[in-house]
PDB file of C-alpha atoms and ligand atoms in Angstrom:
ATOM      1  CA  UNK A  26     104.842  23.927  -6.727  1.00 88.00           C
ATOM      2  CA  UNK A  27     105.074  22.850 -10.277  1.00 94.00           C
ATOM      3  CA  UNK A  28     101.980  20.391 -10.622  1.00 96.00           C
ATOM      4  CA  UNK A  29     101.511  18.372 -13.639  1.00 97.00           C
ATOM      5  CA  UNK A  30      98.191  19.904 -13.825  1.00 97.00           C
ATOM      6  CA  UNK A  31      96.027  21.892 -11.149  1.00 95.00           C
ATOM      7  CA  UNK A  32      94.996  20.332  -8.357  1.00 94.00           C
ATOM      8  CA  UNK A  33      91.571  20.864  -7.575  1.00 94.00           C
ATOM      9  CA  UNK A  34      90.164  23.444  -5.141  1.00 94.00           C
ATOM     10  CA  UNK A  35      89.410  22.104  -1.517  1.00 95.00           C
ATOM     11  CA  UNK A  36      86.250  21.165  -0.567  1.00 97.00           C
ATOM     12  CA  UNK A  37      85.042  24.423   2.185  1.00 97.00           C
ATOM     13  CA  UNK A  38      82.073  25.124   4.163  1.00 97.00           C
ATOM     14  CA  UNK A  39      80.697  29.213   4.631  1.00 97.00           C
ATOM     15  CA  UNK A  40      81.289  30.176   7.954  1.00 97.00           C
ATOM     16  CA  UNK A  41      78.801  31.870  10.210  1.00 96.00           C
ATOM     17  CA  UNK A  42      79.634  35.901  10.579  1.00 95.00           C
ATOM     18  CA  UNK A  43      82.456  36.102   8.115  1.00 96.00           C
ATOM     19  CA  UNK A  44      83.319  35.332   4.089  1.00 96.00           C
ATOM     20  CA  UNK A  45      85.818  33.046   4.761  1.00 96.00           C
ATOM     21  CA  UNK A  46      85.878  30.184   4.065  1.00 97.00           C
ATOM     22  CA  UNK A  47      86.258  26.792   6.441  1.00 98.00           C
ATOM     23  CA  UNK A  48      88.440  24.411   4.451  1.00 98.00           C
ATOM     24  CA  UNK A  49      87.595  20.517   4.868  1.00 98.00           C
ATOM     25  CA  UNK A  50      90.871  18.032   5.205  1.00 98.00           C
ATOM     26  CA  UNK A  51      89.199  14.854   6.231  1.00 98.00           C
ATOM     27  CA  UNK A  52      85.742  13.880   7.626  1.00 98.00           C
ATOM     28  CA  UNK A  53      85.698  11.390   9.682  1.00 98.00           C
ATOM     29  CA  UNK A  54      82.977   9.575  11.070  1.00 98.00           C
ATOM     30  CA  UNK A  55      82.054   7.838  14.784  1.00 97.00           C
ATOM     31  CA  UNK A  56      79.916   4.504  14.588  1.00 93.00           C
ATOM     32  CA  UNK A  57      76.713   4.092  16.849  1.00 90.00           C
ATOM     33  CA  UNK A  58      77.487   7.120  19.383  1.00 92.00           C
ATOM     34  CA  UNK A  59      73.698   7.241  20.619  1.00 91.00           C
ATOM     35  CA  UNK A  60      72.327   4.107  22.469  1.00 87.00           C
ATOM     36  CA  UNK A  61      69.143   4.052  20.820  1.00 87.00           C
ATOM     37  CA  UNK A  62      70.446   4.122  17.404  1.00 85.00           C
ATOM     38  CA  UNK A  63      72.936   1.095  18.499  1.00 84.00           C
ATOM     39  CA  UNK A  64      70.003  -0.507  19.334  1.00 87.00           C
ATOM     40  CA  UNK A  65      67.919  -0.077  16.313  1.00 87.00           C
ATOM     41  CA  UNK A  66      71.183  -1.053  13.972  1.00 85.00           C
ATOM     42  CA  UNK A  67      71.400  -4.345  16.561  1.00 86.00           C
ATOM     43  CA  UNK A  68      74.072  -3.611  19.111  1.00 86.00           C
ATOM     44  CA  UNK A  69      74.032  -2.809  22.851  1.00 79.00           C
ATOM     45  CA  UNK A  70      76.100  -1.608  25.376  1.00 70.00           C
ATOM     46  CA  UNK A  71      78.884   0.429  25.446  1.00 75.00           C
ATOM     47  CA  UNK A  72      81.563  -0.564  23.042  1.00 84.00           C
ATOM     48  CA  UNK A  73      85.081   1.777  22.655  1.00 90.00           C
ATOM     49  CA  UNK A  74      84.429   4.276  19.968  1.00 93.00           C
ATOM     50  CA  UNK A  75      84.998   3.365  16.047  1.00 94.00           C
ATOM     51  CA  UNK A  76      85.275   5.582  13.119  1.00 97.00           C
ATOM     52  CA  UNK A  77      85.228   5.388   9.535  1.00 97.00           C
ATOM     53  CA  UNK A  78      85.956   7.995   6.674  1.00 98.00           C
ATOM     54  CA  UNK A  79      84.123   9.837   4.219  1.00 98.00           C
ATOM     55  CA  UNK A  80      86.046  11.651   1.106  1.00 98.00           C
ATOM     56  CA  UNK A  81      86.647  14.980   1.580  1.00 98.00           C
ATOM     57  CA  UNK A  82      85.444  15.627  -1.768  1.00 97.00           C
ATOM     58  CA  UNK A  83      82.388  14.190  -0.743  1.00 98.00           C
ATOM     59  CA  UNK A  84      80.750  17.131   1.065  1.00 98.00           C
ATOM     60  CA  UNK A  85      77.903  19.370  -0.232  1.00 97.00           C
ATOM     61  CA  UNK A  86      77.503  22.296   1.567  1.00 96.00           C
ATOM     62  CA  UNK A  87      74.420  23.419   2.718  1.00 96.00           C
ATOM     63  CA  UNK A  88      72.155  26.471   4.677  1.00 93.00           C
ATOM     64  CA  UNK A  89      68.457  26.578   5.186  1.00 90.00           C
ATOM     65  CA  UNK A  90      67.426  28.218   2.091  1.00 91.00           C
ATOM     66  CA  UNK A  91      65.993  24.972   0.779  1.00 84.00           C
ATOM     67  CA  UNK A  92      67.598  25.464  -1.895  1.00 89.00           C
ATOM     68  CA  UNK A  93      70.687  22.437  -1.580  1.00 95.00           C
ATOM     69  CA  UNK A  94      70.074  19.698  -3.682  1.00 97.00           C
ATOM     70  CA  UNK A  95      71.584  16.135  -3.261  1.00 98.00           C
ATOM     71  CA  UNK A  96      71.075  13.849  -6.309  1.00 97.00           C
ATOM     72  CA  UNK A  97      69.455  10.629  -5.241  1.00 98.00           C
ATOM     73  CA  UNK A  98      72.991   8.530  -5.447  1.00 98.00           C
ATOM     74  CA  UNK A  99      73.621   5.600  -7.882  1.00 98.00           C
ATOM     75  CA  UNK A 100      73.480   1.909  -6.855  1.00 98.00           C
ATOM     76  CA  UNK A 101      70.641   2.475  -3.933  1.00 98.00           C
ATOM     77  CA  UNK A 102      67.293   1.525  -3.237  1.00 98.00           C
ATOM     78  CA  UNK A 103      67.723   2.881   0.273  1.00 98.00           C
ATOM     79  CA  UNK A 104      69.327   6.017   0.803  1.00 98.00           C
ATOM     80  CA  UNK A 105      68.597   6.871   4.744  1.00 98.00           C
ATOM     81  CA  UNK A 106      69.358   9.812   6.945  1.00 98.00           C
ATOM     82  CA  UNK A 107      71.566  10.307   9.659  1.00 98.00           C
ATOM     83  CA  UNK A 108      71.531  14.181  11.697  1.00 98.00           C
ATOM     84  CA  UNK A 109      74.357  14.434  13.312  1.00 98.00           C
ATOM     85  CA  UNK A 110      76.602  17.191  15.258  1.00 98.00           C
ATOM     86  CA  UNK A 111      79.754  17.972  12.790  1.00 98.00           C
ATOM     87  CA  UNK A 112      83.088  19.245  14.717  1.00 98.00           C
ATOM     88  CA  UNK A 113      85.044  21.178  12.433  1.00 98.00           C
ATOM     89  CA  UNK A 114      89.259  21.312  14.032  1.00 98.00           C
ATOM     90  CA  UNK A 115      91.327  24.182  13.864  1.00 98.00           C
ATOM     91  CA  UNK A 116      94.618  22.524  14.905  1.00 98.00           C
ATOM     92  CA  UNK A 117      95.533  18.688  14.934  1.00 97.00           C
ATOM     93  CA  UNK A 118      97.972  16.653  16.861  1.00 98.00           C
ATOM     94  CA  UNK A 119      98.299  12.951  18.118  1.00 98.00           C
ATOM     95  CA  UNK A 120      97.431  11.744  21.358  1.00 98.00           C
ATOM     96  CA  UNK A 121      95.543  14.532  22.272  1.00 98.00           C
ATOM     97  CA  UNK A 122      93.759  14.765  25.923  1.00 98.00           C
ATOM     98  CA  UNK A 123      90.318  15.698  25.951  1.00 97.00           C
ATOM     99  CA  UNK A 124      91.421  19.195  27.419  1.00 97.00           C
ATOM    100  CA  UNK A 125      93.877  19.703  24.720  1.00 98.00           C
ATOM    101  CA  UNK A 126      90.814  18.322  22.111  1.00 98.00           C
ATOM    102  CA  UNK A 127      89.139  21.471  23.436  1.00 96.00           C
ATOM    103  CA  UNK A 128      91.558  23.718  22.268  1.00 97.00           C
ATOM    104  CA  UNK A 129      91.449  22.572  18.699  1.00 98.00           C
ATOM    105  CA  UNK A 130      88.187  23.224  18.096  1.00 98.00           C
ATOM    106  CA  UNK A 131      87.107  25.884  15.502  1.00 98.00           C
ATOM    107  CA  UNK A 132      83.677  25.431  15.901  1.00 98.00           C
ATOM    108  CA  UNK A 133      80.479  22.893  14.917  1.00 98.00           C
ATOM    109  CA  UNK A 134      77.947  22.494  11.973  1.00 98.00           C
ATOM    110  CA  UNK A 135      74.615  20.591  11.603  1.00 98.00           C
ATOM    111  CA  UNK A 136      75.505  17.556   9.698  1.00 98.00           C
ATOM    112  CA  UNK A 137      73.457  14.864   7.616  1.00 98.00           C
ATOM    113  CA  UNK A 138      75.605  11.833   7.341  1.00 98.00           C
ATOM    114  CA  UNK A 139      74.201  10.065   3.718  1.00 98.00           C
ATOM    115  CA  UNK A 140      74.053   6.558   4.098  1.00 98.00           C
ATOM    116  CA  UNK A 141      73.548   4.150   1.146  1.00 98.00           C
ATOM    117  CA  UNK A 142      72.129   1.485   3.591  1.00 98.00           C
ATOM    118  CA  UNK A 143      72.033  -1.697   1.489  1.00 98.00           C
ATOM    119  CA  UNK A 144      75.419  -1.305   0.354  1.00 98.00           C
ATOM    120  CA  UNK A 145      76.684  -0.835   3.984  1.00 97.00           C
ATOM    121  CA  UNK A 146      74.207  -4.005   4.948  1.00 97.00           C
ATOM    122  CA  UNK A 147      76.006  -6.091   2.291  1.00 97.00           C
ATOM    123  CA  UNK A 148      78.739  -5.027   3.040  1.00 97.00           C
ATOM    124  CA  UNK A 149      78.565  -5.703   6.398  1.00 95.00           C
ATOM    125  CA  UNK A 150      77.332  -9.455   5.583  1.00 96.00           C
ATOM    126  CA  UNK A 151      80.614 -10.047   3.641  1.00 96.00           C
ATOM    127  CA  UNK A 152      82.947  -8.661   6.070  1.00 96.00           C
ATOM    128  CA  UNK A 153      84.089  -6.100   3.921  1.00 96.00           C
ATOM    129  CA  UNK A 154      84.431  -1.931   4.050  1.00 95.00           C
ATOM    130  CA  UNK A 155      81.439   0.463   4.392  1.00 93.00           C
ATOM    131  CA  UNK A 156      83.220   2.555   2.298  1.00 95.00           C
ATOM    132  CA  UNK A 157      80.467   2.982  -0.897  1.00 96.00           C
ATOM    133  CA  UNK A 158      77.661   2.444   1.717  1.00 98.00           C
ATOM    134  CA  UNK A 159      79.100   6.192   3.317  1.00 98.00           C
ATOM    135  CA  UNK A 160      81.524   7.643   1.036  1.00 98.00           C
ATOM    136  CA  UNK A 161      79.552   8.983  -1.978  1.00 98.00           C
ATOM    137  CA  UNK A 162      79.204  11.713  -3.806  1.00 97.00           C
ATOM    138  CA  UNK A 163      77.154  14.425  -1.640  1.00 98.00           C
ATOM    139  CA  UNK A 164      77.204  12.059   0.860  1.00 98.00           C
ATOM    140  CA  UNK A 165      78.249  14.688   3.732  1.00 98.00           C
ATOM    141  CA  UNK A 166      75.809  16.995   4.153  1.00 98.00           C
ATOM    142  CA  UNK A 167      77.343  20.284   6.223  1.00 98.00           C
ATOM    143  CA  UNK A 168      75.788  23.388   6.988  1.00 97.00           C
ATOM    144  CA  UNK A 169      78.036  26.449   7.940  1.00 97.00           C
ATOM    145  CA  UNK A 170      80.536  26.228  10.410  1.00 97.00           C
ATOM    146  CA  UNK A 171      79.511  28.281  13.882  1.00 97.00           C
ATOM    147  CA  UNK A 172      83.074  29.257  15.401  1.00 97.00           C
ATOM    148  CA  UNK A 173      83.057  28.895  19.160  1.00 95.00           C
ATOM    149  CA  UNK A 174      85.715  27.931  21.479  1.00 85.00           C
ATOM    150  CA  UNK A 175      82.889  26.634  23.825  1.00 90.00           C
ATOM    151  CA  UNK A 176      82.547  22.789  24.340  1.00 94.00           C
ATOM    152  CA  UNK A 177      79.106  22.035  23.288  1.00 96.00           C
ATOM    153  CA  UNK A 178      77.797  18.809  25.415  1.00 94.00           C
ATOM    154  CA  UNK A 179      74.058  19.387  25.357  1.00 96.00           C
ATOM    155  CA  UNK A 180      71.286  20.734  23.027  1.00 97.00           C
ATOM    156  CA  UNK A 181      68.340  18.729  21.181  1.00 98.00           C
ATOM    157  CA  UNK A 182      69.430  17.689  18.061  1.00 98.00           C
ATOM    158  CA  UNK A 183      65.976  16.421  15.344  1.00 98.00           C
ATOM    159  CA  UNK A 184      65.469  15.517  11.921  1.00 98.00           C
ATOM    160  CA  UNK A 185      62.382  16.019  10.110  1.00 98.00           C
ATOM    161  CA  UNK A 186      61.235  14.987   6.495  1.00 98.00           C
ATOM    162  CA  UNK A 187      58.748  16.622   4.396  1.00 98.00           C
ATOM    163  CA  UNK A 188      58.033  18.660   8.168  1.00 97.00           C
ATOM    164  CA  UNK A 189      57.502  15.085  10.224  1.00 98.00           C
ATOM    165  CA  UNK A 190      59.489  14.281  13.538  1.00 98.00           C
ATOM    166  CA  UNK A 191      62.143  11.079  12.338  1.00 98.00           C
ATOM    167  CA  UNK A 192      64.758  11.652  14.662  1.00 98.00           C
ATOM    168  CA  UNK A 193      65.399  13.227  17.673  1.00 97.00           C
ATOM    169  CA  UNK A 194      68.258  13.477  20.386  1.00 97.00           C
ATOM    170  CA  UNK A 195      70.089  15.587  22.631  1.00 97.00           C
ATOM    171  CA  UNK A 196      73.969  15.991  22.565  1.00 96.00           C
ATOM    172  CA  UNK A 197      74.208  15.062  26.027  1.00 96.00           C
ATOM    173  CA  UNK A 198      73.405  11.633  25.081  1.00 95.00           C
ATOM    174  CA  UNK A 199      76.345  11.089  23.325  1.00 95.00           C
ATOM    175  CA  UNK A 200      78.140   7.652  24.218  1.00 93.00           C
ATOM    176  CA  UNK A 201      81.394   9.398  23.670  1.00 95.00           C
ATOM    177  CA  UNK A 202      81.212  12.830  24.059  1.00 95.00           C
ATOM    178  CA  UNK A 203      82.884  15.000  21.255  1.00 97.00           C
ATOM    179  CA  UNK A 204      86.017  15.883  23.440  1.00 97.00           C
ATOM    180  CA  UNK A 205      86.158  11.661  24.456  1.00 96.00           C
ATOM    181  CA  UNK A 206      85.319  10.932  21.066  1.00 97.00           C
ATOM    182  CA  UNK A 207      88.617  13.038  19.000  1.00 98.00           C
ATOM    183  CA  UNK A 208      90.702  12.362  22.033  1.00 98.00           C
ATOM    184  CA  UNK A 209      90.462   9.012  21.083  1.00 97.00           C
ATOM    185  CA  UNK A 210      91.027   8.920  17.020  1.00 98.00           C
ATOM    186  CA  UNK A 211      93.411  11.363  17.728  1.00 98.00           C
ATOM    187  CA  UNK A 212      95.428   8.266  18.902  1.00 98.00           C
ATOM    188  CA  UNK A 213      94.930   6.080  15.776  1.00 98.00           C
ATOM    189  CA  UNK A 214      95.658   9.208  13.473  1.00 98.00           C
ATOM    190  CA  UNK A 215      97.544  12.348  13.945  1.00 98.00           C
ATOM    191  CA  UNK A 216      94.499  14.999  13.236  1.00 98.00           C
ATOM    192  CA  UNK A 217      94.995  18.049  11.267  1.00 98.00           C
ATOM    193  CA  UNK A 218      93.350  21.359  10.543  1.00 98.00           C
ATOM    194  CA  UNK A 219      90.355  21.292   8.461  1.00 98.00           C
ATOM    195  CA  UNK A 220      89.647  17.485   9.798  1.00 98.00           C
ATOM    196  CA  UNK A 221      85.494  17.544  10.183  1.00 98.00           C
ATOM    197  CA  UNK A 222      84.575  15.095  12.757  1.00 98.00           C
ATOM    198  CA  UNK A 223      80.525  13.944  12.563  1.00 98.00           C
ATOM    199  CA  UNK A 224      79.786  12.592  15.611  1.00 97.00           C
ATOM    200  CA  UNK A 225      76.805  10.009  15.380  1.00 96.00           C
ATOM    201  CA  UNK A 226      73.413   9.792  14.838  1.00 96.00           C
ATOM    202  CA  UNK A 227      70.575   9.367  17.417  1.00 95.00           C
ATOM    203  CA  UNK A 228      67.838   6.887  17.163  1.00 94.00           C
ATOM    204  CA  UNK A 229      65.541   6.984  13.942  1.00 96.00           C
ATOM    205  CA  UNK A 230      66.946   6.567  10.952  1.00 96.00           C
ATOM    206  CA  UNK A 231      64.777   5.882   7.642  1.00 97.00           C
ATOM    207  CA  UNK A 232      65.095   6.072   4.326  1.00 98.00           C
ATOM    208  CA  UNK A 233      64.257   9.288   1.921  1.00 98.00           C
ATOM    209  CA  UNK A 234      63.039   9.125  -2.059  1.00 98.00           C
ATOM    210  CA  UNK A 235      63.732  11.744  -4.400  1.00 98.00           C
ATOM    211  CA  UNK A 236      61.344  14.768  -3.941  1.00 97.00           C
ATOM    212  CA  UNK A 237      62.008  14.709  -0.080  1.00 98.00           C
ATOM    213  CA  UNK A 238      63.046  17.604   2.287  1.00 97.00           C
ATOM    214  CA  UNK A 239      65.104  16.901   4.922  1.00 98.00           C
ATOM    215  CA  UNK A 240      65.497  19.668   7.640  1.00 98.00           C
ATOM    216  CA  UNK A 241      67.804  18.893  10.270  1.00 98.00           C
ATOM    217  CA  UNK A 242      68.248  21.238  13.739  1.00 97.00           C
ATOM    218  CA  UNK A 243      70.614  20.943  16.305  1.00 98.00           C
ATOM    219  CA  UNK A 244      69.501  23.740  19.697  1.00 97.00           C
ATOM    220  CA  UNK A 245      71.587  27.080  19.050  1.00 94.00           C
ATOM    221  CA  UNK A 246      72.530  26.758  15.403  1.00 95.00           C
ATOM    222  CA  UNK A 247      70.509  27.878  12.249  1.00 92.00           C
ATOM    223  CA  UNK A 248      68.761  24.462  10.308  1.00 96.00           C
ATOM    224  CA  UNK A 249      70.153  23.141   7.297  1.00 97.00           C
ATOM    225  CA  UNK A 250      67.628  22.077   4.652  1.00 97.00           C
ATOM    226  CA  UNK A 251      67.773  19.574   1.672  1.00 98.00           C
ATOM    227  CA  UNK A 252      65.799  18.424  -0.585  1.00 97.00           C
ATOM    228  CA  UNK A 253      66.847  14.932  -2.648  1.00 98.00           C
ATOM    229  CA  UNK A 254      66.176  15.475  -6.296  1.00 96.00           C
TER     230      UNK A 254
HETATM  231 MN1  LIG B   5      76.551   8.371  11.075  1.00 97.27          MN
END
């Protein structure tokens, strides 16, 4: 392809057990998948799953040296956290059955979804998009990619700051489980390779200042660890 000038390199995540590299399509997002978080952002019962989209461009991948560093973002006094299990697809397709969802998946990564949380509130006030409120710069945080074809449907999932408890789950609490959960987008959009799915945040959420470590674990895989600068 002749480009008028060279497009820039996908984003990519390291993946566990190999130098290749996982590249990153889209990253898409489901809304208030834990009950307890619904609650604590307002909302209760069980409501069909919604989604919402973060820039590719806008993950920073991370490991558990301690060593990733996300600026504190512009336009925020209240950047919070939000651990969440990350889905990362090896093939795509519309309509897709939760079975068939199964056999797309490459494998899963610890995730920290960024959320500028006044901007989303405002937004939210004047009916219009999230988008600034979630789709930053280093706003998905995404630790290596574990290949499995396993479907993973329990295992604790925590996030601690500065080493204290703020949130803590289990997988098997999810409102849509992750097969549910793509099944459905997978009928709004037709998913393709590389899409990263992060699939909501249990109960817990607060808000981080620069000098912060965040250490997020999900049972089985290695913790990712960040500290806001
Ligand atoms: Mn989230």
């Amino acid at each position: 392809m002749n480009w008028v000038f060279t497009p820039p390199a996908p984003s990519s995540l390291p993946v566990v057990g190999t130098d290749a590299c996982y590249p990153v399509q889209r990253v898409f997002c489901v809304g208030r998948n834990y009950v307890e978080h619904a609650k604590e952002m307002g909302h209760t019962g069980r409501e069909d799953p919604f989604f919402f989209c973060k820039a590719a461009q806008s993950v920073l991948p991370v490991d558990n040296t301690g060593n990733s560093v996300m600026p504190y973002p512009s336009k925020t006094q209240n950047l919070q956290h939000e651990v969440e299990l990350v889905v990362a697809l090896q093939k795509g397709g519309a309509n897709l059955s939760p079975a068939e969802v199964a056999q797309c998946i490459y494998g899963y990564a610890v995730g920290l979804d960024m959320t500028r949380r006044d901007l989303q509130s405002q937004a939210k006030d004047l009916g219009r998009p999230w988008e600034f409120g979630k789709s930053f710069d280093a706003s998905a945080l995404i630790g290596p990619v574990h290949p499995t074809s396993q479907l993973l449907e329990t295992g604790a999932i925590r996030l601690y700051v500065n080493d204290q408890l703020r949130q803590e789950g289990d997988i098997n609490q999810l409102i849509w489980p992750v097969a549910e959960a793509i099944a459905y987008l997978s009928q709004y959009v037709t998913l393709l390779p590389g899409d990263v799915i992060m699939t909501g945040t249990p109960a817990g959420v607060s808000a981080v200042e620069a000098g912060d470590v965040m250490r997020a674990e999900i049972e089985g895989f290695e913790s990712i660890q960040v500290r806001i600068e």
